Amino acid sequence: MSDPIDLTQLESLAFEKALERLEEVVQLLERGDAPLEQAIQLFDEGMKLSHLCGKKLEWAEQQVEMLMQENGEWIKKPFEAEEDMD
């Protein structure tokens, strides 16, 4: 188990590290043997990590673009997930 993340530097945390720590927090909470105060701190940390991961995924989705050829020219189009195309 790794140490708690420094929440003051959360925004600079890499997505992979944030997700790894979030998974650890979930496992610790699921065990159910943490004292109440620690469980509350873990829950708070987990919520912040979850929010951060969501923001980073949203940002990444916005950055993904597909090159499409229209009328003989290559143009950039926003990425559309398959479920968005239905």
PDB file of N, CA and C in Angstrom:
ATOM      1  N   MET A   1       0.844  -1.179   0.000  1.00  0.00           N
ATOM      2  CA  MET A   1       0.000   0.000   0.000  1.00  0.00           C
ATOM      3  C   MET A   1       0.886   1.238   0.000  1.00  0.00           C
ATOM      4  N   SER A   2       0.538   2.206  -0.850  1.00  0.00           N
ATOM      5  CA  SER A   2       1.312   3.438  -0.886  1.00  0.00           C
ATOM      6  C   SER A   2       0.737   4.447   0.102  1.00  0.00           C
ATOM      7  N   ASP A   3       1.511   5.491   0.326  1.00  0.00           N
ATOM      8  CA  ASP A   3       1.077   6.534   1.246  1.00  0.00           C
ATOM      9  C   ASP A   3      -0.020   7.369   0.610  1.00  0.00           C
ATOM     10  N   PRO A   4      -0.822   8.062   1.436  1.00  0.00           N
ATOM     11  CA  PRO A   4      -1.846   8.945   0.881  1.00  0.00           C
ATOM     12  C   PRO A   4      -1.219   9.988  -0.039  1.00  0.00           C
ATOM     13  N   ILE A   5      -1.970  10.399  -1.029  1.00  0.00           N
ATOM     14  CA  ILE A   5      -1.523  11.408  -1.980  1.00  0.00           C
ATOM     15  C   ILE A   5      -1.577  12.771  -1.300  1.00  0.00           C
ATOM     16  N   ASP A   6      -0.582  13.629  -1.605  1.00  0.00           N
ATOM     17  CA  ASP A   6      -0.602  15.005  -1.124  1.00  0.00           C
ATOM     18  C   ASP A   6      -1.677  15.743  -1.920  1.00  0.00           C
ATOM     19  N   LEU A   7      -2.814  15.994  -1.307  1.00  0.00           N
ATOM     20  CA  LEU A   7      -3.958  16.559  -2.013  1.00  0.00           C
ATOM     21  C   LEU A   7      -3.732  17.989  -2.466  1.00  0.00           C
ATOM     22  N   THR A   8      -2.705  18.673  -1.933  1.00  0.00           N
ATOM     23  CA  THR A   8      -2.413  20.035  -2.383  1.00  0.00           C
ATOM     24  C   THR A   8      -1.772  20.032  -3.764  1.00  0.00           C
ATOM     25  N   GLN A   9      -1.204  18.897  -4.167  1.00  0.00           N
ATOM     26  CA  GLN A   9      -0.556  18.787  -5.472  1.00  0.00           C
ATOM     27  C   GLN A   9      -1.314  17.834  -6.390  1.00  0.00           C
ATOM     28  N   LEU A  10      -2.580  17.686  -6.152  1.00  0.00           N
ATOM     29  CA  LEU A  10      -3.401  16.720  -6.868  1.00  0.00           C
ATOM     30  C   LEU A  10      -3.436  16.978  -8.373  1.00  0.00           C
ATOM     31  N   GLU A  11      -3.578  18.223  -8.789  1.00  0.00           N
ATOM     32  CA  GLU A  11      -3.709  18.544 -10.208  1.00  0.00           C
ATOM     33  C   GLU A  11      -2.501  18.115 -11.031  1.00  0.00           C
ATOM     34  N   SER A  12      -1.323  18.084 -10.420  1.00  0.00           N
ATOM     35  CA  SER A  12      -0.116  17.711 -11.163  1.00  0.00           C
ATOM     36  C   SER A  12       0.099  16.202 -11.202  1.00  0.00           C
ATOM     37  N   LEU A  13      -0.752  15.455 -10.552  1.00  0.00           N
ATOM     38  CA  LEU A  13      -0.623  14.009 -10.475  1.00  0.00           C
ATOM     39  C   LEU A  13      -0.973  13.370 -11.818  1.00  0.00           C
ATOM     40  N   ALA A  14      -0.156  12.430 -12.261  1.00  0.00           N
ATOM     41  CA  ALA A  14      -0.424  11.719 -13.513  1.00  0.00           C
ATOM     42  C   ALA A  14      -1.685  10.872 -13.357  1.00  0.00           C
ATOM     43  N   PHE A  15      -2.434  10.729 -14.444  1.00  0.00           N
ATOM     44  CA  PHE A  15      -3.677   9.960 -14.420  1.00  0.00           C
ATOM     45  C   PHE A  15      -3.448   8.561 -13.874  1.00  0.00           C
ATOM     46  N   GLU A  16      -2.399   7.895 -14.345  1.00  0.00           N
ATOM     47  CA  GLU A  16      -2.142   6.517 -13.945  1.00  0.00           C
ATOM     48  C   GLU A  16      -1.893   6.403 -12.449  1.00  0.00           C
ATOM     49  N   LYS A  17      -1.152   7.355 -11.876  1.00  0.00           N
ATOM     50  CA  LYS A  17      -0.880   7.347 -10.437  1.00  0.00           C
ATOM     51  C   LYS A  17      -2.155   7.620  -9.645  1.00  0.00           C
ATOM     52  N   ALA A  18      -2.960   8.549 -10.134  1.00  0.00           N
ATOM     53  CA  ALA A  18      -4.214   8.864  -9.459  1.00  0.00           C
ATOM     54  C   ALA A  18      -5.141   7.654  -9.469  1.00  0.00           C
ATOM     55  N   LEU A  19      -5.234   6.970 -10.601  1.00  0.00           N
ATOM     56  CA  LEU A  19      -6.103   5.802 -10.706  1.00  0.00           C
ATOM     57  C   LEU A  19      -5.602   4.667  -9.820  1.00  0.00           C
ATOM     58  N   GLU A  20      -4.281   4.483  -9.786  1.00  0.00           N
ATOM     59  CA  GLU A  20      -3.692   3.440  -8.934  1.00  0.00           C
ATOM     60  C   GLU A  20      -4.014   3.694  -7.464  1.00  0.00           C
ATOM     61  N   ARG A  21      -3.859   4.943  -7.042  1.00  0.00           N
ATOM     62  CA  ARG A  21      -4.153   5.271  -5.640  1.00  0.00           C
ATOM     63  C   ARG A  21      -5.648   5.150  -5.372  1.00  0.00           C
ATOM     64  N   LEU A  22      -6.487   5.533  -6.325  1.00  0.00           N
ATOM     65  CA  LEU A  22      -7.928   5.404  -6.147  1.00  0.00           C
ATOM     66  C   LEU A  22      -8.314   3.942  -5.940  1.00  0.00           C
ATOM     67  N   GLU A  23      -7.714   3.051  -6.706  1.00  0.00           N
ATOM     68  CA  GLU A  23      -7.987   1.623  -6.544  1.00  0.00           C
ATOM     69  C   GLU A  23      -7.570   1.141  -5.158  1.00  0.00           C
ATOM     70  N   GLU A  24      -6.444   1.635  -4.657  1.00  0.00           N
ATOM     71  CA  GLU A  24      -6.002   1.266  -3.308  1.00  0.00           C
ATOM     72  C   GLU A  24      -6.982   1.753  -2.257  1.00  0.00           C
ATOM     73  N   VAL A  25      -7.443   2.990  -2.417  1.00  0.00           N
ATOM     74  CA  VAL A  25      -8.391   3.565  -1.464  1.00  0.00           C
ATOM     75  C   VAL A  25      -9.668   2.738  -1.440  1.00  0.00           C
ATOM     76  N   VAL A  26     -10.160   2.369  -2.609  1.00  0.00           N
ATOM     77  CA  VAL A  26     -11.381   1.560  -2.685  1.00  0.00           C
ATOM     78  C   VAL A  26     -11.184   0.226  -1.967  1.00  0.00           C
ATOM     79  N   GLN A  27     -10.049  -0.416  -2.190  1.00  0.00           N
ATOM     80  CA  GLN A  27      -9.772  -1.695  -1.524  1.00  0.00           C
ATOM     81  C   GLN A  27      -9.740  -1.537  -0.009  1.00  0.00           C
ATOM     82  N   LEU A  28      -9.104  -0.474   0.469  1.00  0.00           N
ATOM     83  CA  LEU A  28      -9.032  -0.230   1.905  1.00  0.00           C
ATOM     84  C   LEU A  28     -10.428  -0.007   2.496  1.00  0.00           C
ATOM     85  N   LEU A  29     -11.244   0.746   1.797  1.00  0.00           N
ATOM     86  CA  LEU A  29     -12.593   0.994   2.293  1.00  0.00           C
ATOM     87  C   LEU A  29     -13.461  -0.260   2.231  1.00  0.00           C
ATOM     88  N   GLU A  30     -13.284  -1.062   1.197  1.00  0.00           N
ATOM     89  CA  GLU A  30     -14.069  -2.291   1.069  1.00  0.00           C
ATOM     90  C   GLU A  30     -13.750  -3.305   2.159  1.00  0.00           C
ATOM     91  N   ARG A  31     -12.508  -3.291   2.631  1.00  0.00           N
ATOM     92  CA  ARG A  31     -12.148  -4.210   3.723  1.00  0.00           C
ATOM     93  C   ARG A  31     -12.959  -3.916   4.973  1.00  0.00           C
ATOM     94  N   GLY A  32     -13.253  -2.640   5.187  1.00  0.00           N
ATOM     95  CA  GLY A  32     -14.115  -2.262   6.300  1.00  0.00           C
ATOM     96  C   GLY A  32     -13.469  -2.285   7.669  1.00  0.00           C
ATOM     97  N   ASP A  33     -12.144  -2.381   7.743  1.00  0.00           N
ATOM     98  CA  ASP A  33     -11.510  -2.448   9.052  1.00  0.00           C
ATOM     99  C   ASP A  33     -10.798  -1.156   9.457  1.00  0.00           C
ATOM    100  N   ALA A  34     -10.980  -0.100   8.682  1.00  0.00           N
ATOM    101  CA  ALA A  34     -10.350   1.181   9.021  1.00  0.00           C
ATOM    102  C   ALA A  34     -11.177   1.883  10.089  1.00  0.00           C
ATOM    103  N   PRO A  35     -10.516   2.533  11.053  1.00  0.00           N
ATOM    104  CA  PRO A  35     -11.254   3.322  12.040  1.00  0.00           C
ATOM    105  C   PRO A  35     -12.058   4.426  11.338  1.00  0.00           C
ATOM    106  N   LEU A  36     -13.093   4.898  11.962  1.00  0.00           N
ATOM    107  CA  LEU A  36     -14.010   5.858  11.356  1.00  0.00           C
ATOM    108  C   LEU A  36     -13.292   7.079  10.785  1.00  0.00           C
ATOM    109  N   GLU A  37     -12.403   7.678  11.555  1.00  0.00           N
ATOM    110  CA  GLU A  37     -11.706   8.881  11.098  1.00  0.00           C
ATOM    111  C   GLU A  37     -10.870   8.596   9.847  1.00  0.00           C
ATOM    112  N   GLN A  38     -10.185   7.465   9.841  1.00  0.00           N
ATOM    113  CA  GLN A  38      -9.374   7.095   8.690  1.00  0.00           C
ATOM    114  C   GLN A  38     -10.278   6.794   7.482  1.00  0.00           C
ATOM    115  N   ALA A  39     -11.394   6.146   7.714  1.00  0.00           N
ATOM    116  CA  ALA A  39     -12.324   5.838   6.630  1.00  0.00           C
ATOM    117  C   ALA A  39     -12.860   7.120   5.999  1.00  0.00           C
ATOM    118  N   ILE A  40     -13.137   8.116   6.816  1.00  0.00           N
ATOM    119  CA  ILE A  40     -13.622   9.397   6.297  1.00  0.00           C
ATOM    120  C   ILE A  40     -12.537  10.067   5.462  1.00  0.00           C
ATOM    121  N   GLN A  41     -11.297  10.047   5.949  1.00  0.00           N
ATOM    122  CA  GLN A  41     -10.185  10.626   5.187  1.00  0.00           C
ATOM    123  C   GLN A  41      -9.977   9.879   3.871  1.00  0.00           C
ATOM    124  N   LEU A  42     -10.054   8.570   3.912  1.00  0.00           N
ATOM    125  CA  LEU A  42      -9.906   7.770   2.692  1.00  0.00           C
ATOM    126  C   LEU A  42     -11.029   8.077   1.701  1.00  0.00           C
ATOM    127  N   PHE A  43     -12.242   8.189   2.215  1.00  0.00           N
ATOM    128  CA  PHE A  43     -13.376   8.505   1.356  1.00  0.00           C
ATOM    129  C   PHE A  43     -13.177   9.859   0.688  1.00  0.00           C
ATOM    130  N   ASP A  44     -12.747  10.855   1.469  1.00  0.00           N
ATOM    131  CA  ASP A  44     -12.492  12.195   0.932  1.00  0.00           C
ATOM    132  C   ASP A  44     -11.411  12.142  -0.146  1.00  0.00           C
ATOM    133  N   GLU A  45     -10.326  11.434   0.143  1.00  0.00           N
ATOM    134  CA  GLU A  45      -9.246  11.296  -0.826  1.00  0.00           C
ATOM    135  C   GLU A  45      -9.749  10.606  -2.096  1.00  0.00           C
ATOM    136  N   GLY A  46     -10.542   9.563  -1.919  1.00  0.00           N
ATOM    137  CA  GLY A  46     -11.079   8.828  -3.062  1.00  0.00           C
ATOM    138  C   GLY A  46     -11.978   9.689  -3.928  1.00  0.00           C
ATOM    139  N   MET A  47     -12.804  10.513  -3.310  1.00  0.00           N
ATOM    140  CA  MET A  47     -13.686  11.394  -4.079  1.00  0.00           C
ATOM    141  C   MET A  47     -12.877  12.404  -4.889  1.00  0.00           C
ATOM    142  N   LYS A  48     -11.835  12.946  -4.285  1.00  0.00           N
ATOM    143  CA  LYS A  48     -10.995  13.911  -5.004  1.00  0.00           C
ATOM    144  C   LYS A  48     -10.251  13.233  -6.146  1.00  0.00           C
ATOM    145  N   LEU A  49      -9.752  12.029  -5.904  1.00  0.00           N
ATOM    146  CA  LEU A  49      -9.058  11.292  -6.962  1.00  0.00           C
ATOM    147  C   LEU A  49     -10.022  10.930  -8.095  1.00  0.00           C
ATOM    148  N   SER A  50     -11.223  10.534  -7.744  1.00  0.00           N
ATOM    149  CA  SER A  50     -12.230  10.195  -8.746  1.00  0.00           C
ATOM    150  C   SER A  50     -12.553  11.407  -9.615  1.00  0.00           C
ATOM    151  N   HIS A  51     -12.711  12.545  -8.990  1.00  0.00           N
ATOM    152  CA  HIS A  51     -12.993  13.781  -9.724  1.00  0.00           C
ATOM    153  C   HIS A  51     -11.827  14.129 -10.656  1.00  0.00           C
ATOM    154  N   LEU A  52     -10.614  14.005 -10.143  1.00  0.00           N
ATOM    155  CA  LEU A  52      -9.428  14.296 -10.945  1.00  0.00           C
ATOM    156  C   LEU A  52      -9.347  13.369 -12.158  1.00  0.00           C
ATOM    157  N   CYS A  53      -9.538  12.087 -11.943  1.00  0.00           N
ATOM    158  CA  CYS A  53      -9.482  11.123 -13.050  1.00  0.00           C
ATOM    159  C   CYS A  53     -10.545  11.443 -14.095  1.00  0.00           C
ATOM    160  N   GLY A  54     -11.732  11.787 -13.640  1.00  0.00           N
ATOM    161  CA  GLY A  54     -12.801  12.151 -14.567  1.00  0.00           C
ATOM    162  C   GLY A  54     -12.449  13.371 -15.398  1.00  0.00           C
ATOM    163  N   LYS A  55     -11.870  14.386 -14.742  1.00  0.00           N
ATOM    164  CA  LYS A  55     -11.463  15.601 -15.459  1.00  0.00           C
ATOM    165  C   LYS A  55     -10.371  15.297 -16.482  1.00  0.00           C
ATOM    166  N   LYS A  56      -9.413  14.457 -16.095  1.00  0.00           N
ATOM    167  CA  LYS A  56      -8.322  14.129 -17.013  1.00  0.00           C
ATOM    168  C   LYS A  56      -8.828  13.312 -18.206  1.00  0.00           C
ATOM    169  N   LEU A  57      -9.770  12.410 -17.973  1.00  0.00           N
ATOM    170  CA  LEU A  57     -10.349  11.649 -19.083  1.00  0.00           C
ATOM    171  C   LEU A  57     -11.146  12.555 -20.019  1.00  0.00           C
ATOM    172  N   GLU A  58     -11.886  13.477 -19.449  1.00  0.00           N
ATOM    173  CA  GLU A  58     -12.654  14.419 -20.260  1.00  0.00           C
ATOM    174  C   GLU A  58     -11.717  15.270 -21.119  1.00  0.00           C
ATOM    175  N   TRP A  59     -10.635  15.752 -20.518  1.00  0.00           N
ATOM    176  CA  TRP A  59      -9.659  16.543 -21.255  1.00  0.00           C
ATOM    177  C   TRP A  59      -9.062  15.730 -22.399  1.00  0.00           C
ATOM    178  N   ALA A  60      -8.691  14.480 -22.117  1.00  0.00           N
ATOM    179  CA  ALA A  60      -8.085  13.623 -23.137  1.00  0.00           C
ATOM    180  C   ALA A  60      -9.052  13.389 -24.291  1.00  0.00           C
ATOM    181  N   GLU A  61     -10.311  13.190 -23.978  1.00  0.00           N
ATOM    182  CA  GLU A  61     -11.305  12.973 -25.026  1.00  0.00           C
ATOM    183  C   GLU A  61     -11.418  14.194 -25.928  1.00  0.00           C
ATOM    184  N   GLN A  62     -11.331  15.371 -25.351  1.00  0.00           N
ATOM    185  CA  GLN A  62     -11.414  16.602 -26.129  1.00  0.00           C
ATOM    186  C   GLN A  62     -10.196  16.769 -27.035  1.00  0.00           C
ATOM    187  N   GLN A  63      -9.073  16.198 -26.642  1.00  0.00           N
ATOM    188  CA  GLN A  63      -7.848  16.348 -27.418  1.00  0.00           C
ATOM    189  C   GLN A  63      -7.771  15.390 -28.601  1.00  0.00           C
ATOM    190  N   VAL A  64      -8.525  14.307 -28.516  1.00  0.00           N
ATOM    191  CA  VAL A  64      -8.462  13.302 -29.567  1.00  0.00           C
ATOM    192  C   VAL A  64      -9.218  13.813 -30.787  1.00  0.00           C
ATOM    193  N   GLU A  65      -8.525  13.836 -31.882  1.00  0.00           N
ATOM    194  CA  GLU A  65      -9.163  14.256 -33.123  1.00  0.00           C
ATOM    195  C   GLU A  65      -8.854  13.236 -34.200  1.00  0.00           C
ATOM    196  N   MET A  66      -9.763  13.115 -35.113  1.00  0.00           N
ATOM    197  CA  MET A  66      -9.555  12.205 -36.226  1.00  0.00           C
ATOM    198  C   MET A  66      -9.357  13.033 -37.489  1.00  0.00           C
ATOM    199  N   LEU A  67      -8.467  12.579 -38.319  1.00  0.00           N
ATOM    200  CA  LEU A  67      -8.301  13.213 -39.620  1.00  0.00           C
ATOM    201  C   LEU A  67      -9.273  12.554 -40.582  1.00  0.00           C
ATOM    202  N   MET A  68     -10.066  13.350 -41.219  1.00  0.00           N
ATOM    203  CA  MET A  68     -11.051  12.841 -42.155  1.00  0.00           C
ATOM    204  C   MET A  68     -10.809  13.496 -43.514  1.00  0.00           C
ATOM    205  N   GLN A  69     -11.031  12.729 -44.544  1.00  0.00           N
ATOM    206  CA  GLN A  69     -10.883  13.283 -45.879  1.00  0.00           C
ATOM    207  C   GLN A  69     -12.268  13.631 -46.416  1.00  0.00           C
ATOM    208  N   GLU A  70     -12.436  14.904 -46.740  1.00  0.00           N
ATOM    209  CA  GLU A  70     -13.679  15.390 -47.316  1.00  0.00           C
ATOM    210  C   GLU A  70     -13.342  16.224 -48.536  1.00  0.00           C
ATOM    211  N   ASN A  71     -13.980  15.911 -49.634  1.00  0.00           N
ATOM    212  CA  ASN A  71     -13.763  16.648 -50.888  1.00  0.00           C
ATOM    213  C   ASN A  71     -12.291  16.735 -51.246  1.00  0.00           C
ATOM    214  N   GLY A  72     -11.560  15.644 -51.016  1.00  0.00           N
ATOM    215  CA  GLY A  72     -10.150  15.593 -51.387  1.00  0.00           C
ATOM    216  C   GLY A  72      -9.209  16.304 -50.439  1.00  0.00           C
ATOM    217  N   GLU A  73      -9.722  16.845 -49.334  1.00  0.00           N
ATOM    218  CA  GLU A  73      -8.878  17.555 -48.370  1.00  0.00           C
ATOM    219  C   GLU A  73      -8.950  16.853 -47.020  1.00  0.00           C
ATOM    220  N   TRP A  74      -7.812  16.879 -46.309  1.00  0.00           N
ATOM    221  CA  TRP A  74      -7.770  16.316 -44.956  1.00  0.00           C
ATOM    222  C   TRP A  74      -8.180  17.403 -43.987  1.00  0.00           C
ATOM    223  N   ILE A  75      -9.149  17.099 -43.154  1.00  0.00           N
ATOM    224  CA  ILE A  75      -9.601  18.055 -42.147  1.00  0.00           C
ATOM    225  C   ILE A  75      -9.616  17.391 -40.781  1.00  0.00           C
ATOM    226  N   LYS A  76      -9.538  18.205 -39.761  1.00  0.00           N
ATOM    227  CA  LYS A  76      -9.619  17.698 -38.390  1.00  0.00           C
ATOM    228  C   LYS A  76     -11.068  17.706 -37.964  1.00  0.00           C
ATOM    229  N   LYS A  77     -11.494  16.608 -37.335  1.00  0.00           N
ATOM    230  CA  LYS A  77     -12.839  16.520 -36.785  1.00  0.00           C
ATOM    231  C   LYS A  77     -12.728  16.033 -35.349  1.00  0.00           C
ATOM    232  N   PRO A  78     -13.608  16.500 -34.495  1.00  0.00           N
ATOM    233  CA  PRO A  78     -13.597  16.002 -33.113  1.00  0.00           C
ATOM    234  C   PRO A  78     -13.853  14.509 -33.079  1.00  0.00           C
ATOM    235  N   PHE A  79     -13.230  13.859 -32.124  1.00  0.00           N
ATOM    236  CA  PHE A  79     -13.420  12.430 -31.933  1.00  0.00           C
ATOM    237  C   PHE A  79     -14.834  12.173 -31.444  1.00  0.00           C
ATOM    238  N   GLU A  80     -15.490  11.166 -32.011  1.00  0.00           N
ATOM    239  CA  GLU A  80     -16.803  10.749 -31.548  1.00  0.00           C
ATOM    240  C   GLU A  80     -16.724   9.281 -31.187  1.00  0.00           C
ATOM    241  N   ALA A  81     -17.042   8.974 -29.942  1.00  0.00           N
ATOM    242  CA  ALA A  81     -17.057   7.581 -29.510  1.00  0.00           C
ATOM    243  C   ALA A  81     -18.180   6.861 -30.241  1.00  0.00           C
ATOM    244  N   GLU A  82     -18.048   5.553 -30.381  1.00  0.00           N
ATOM    245  CA  GLU A  82     -19.033   4.774 -31.123  1.00  0.00           C
ATOM    246  C   GLU A  82     -20.435   4.951 -30.563  1.00  0.00           C
ATOM    247  N   GLU A  83     -20.586   5.011 -29.232  1.00  0.00           N
ATOM    248  CA  GLU A  83     -21.915   5.141 -28.660  1.00  0.00           C
ATOM    249  C   GLU A  83     -22.523   6.504 -28.965  1.00  0.00           C
ATOM    250  N   ASP A  84     -21.682   7.526 -29.256  1.00  0.00           N
ATOM    251  CA  ASP A  84     -22.180   8.849 -29.614  1.00  0.00           C
ATOM    252  C   ASP A  84     -22.749   8.875 -31.022  1.00  0.00           C
ATOM    253  N   MET A  85     -22.350   7.914 -31.849  1.00  0.00           N
ATOM    254  CA  MET A  85     -22.725   7.918 -33.248  1.00  0.00           C
ATOM    255  C   MET A  85     -24.092   7.280 -33.490  1.00  0.00           C
ATOM    256  N   ASP A  86     -24.691   6.656 -32.478  1.00  0.00           N
ATOM    257  CA  ASP A  86     -26.000   6.022 -32.652  1.00  0.00           C
ATOM    258  C   ASP A  86     -27.131   7.011 -32.654  1.00  0.00           C
TER     259      ASP A  86
END
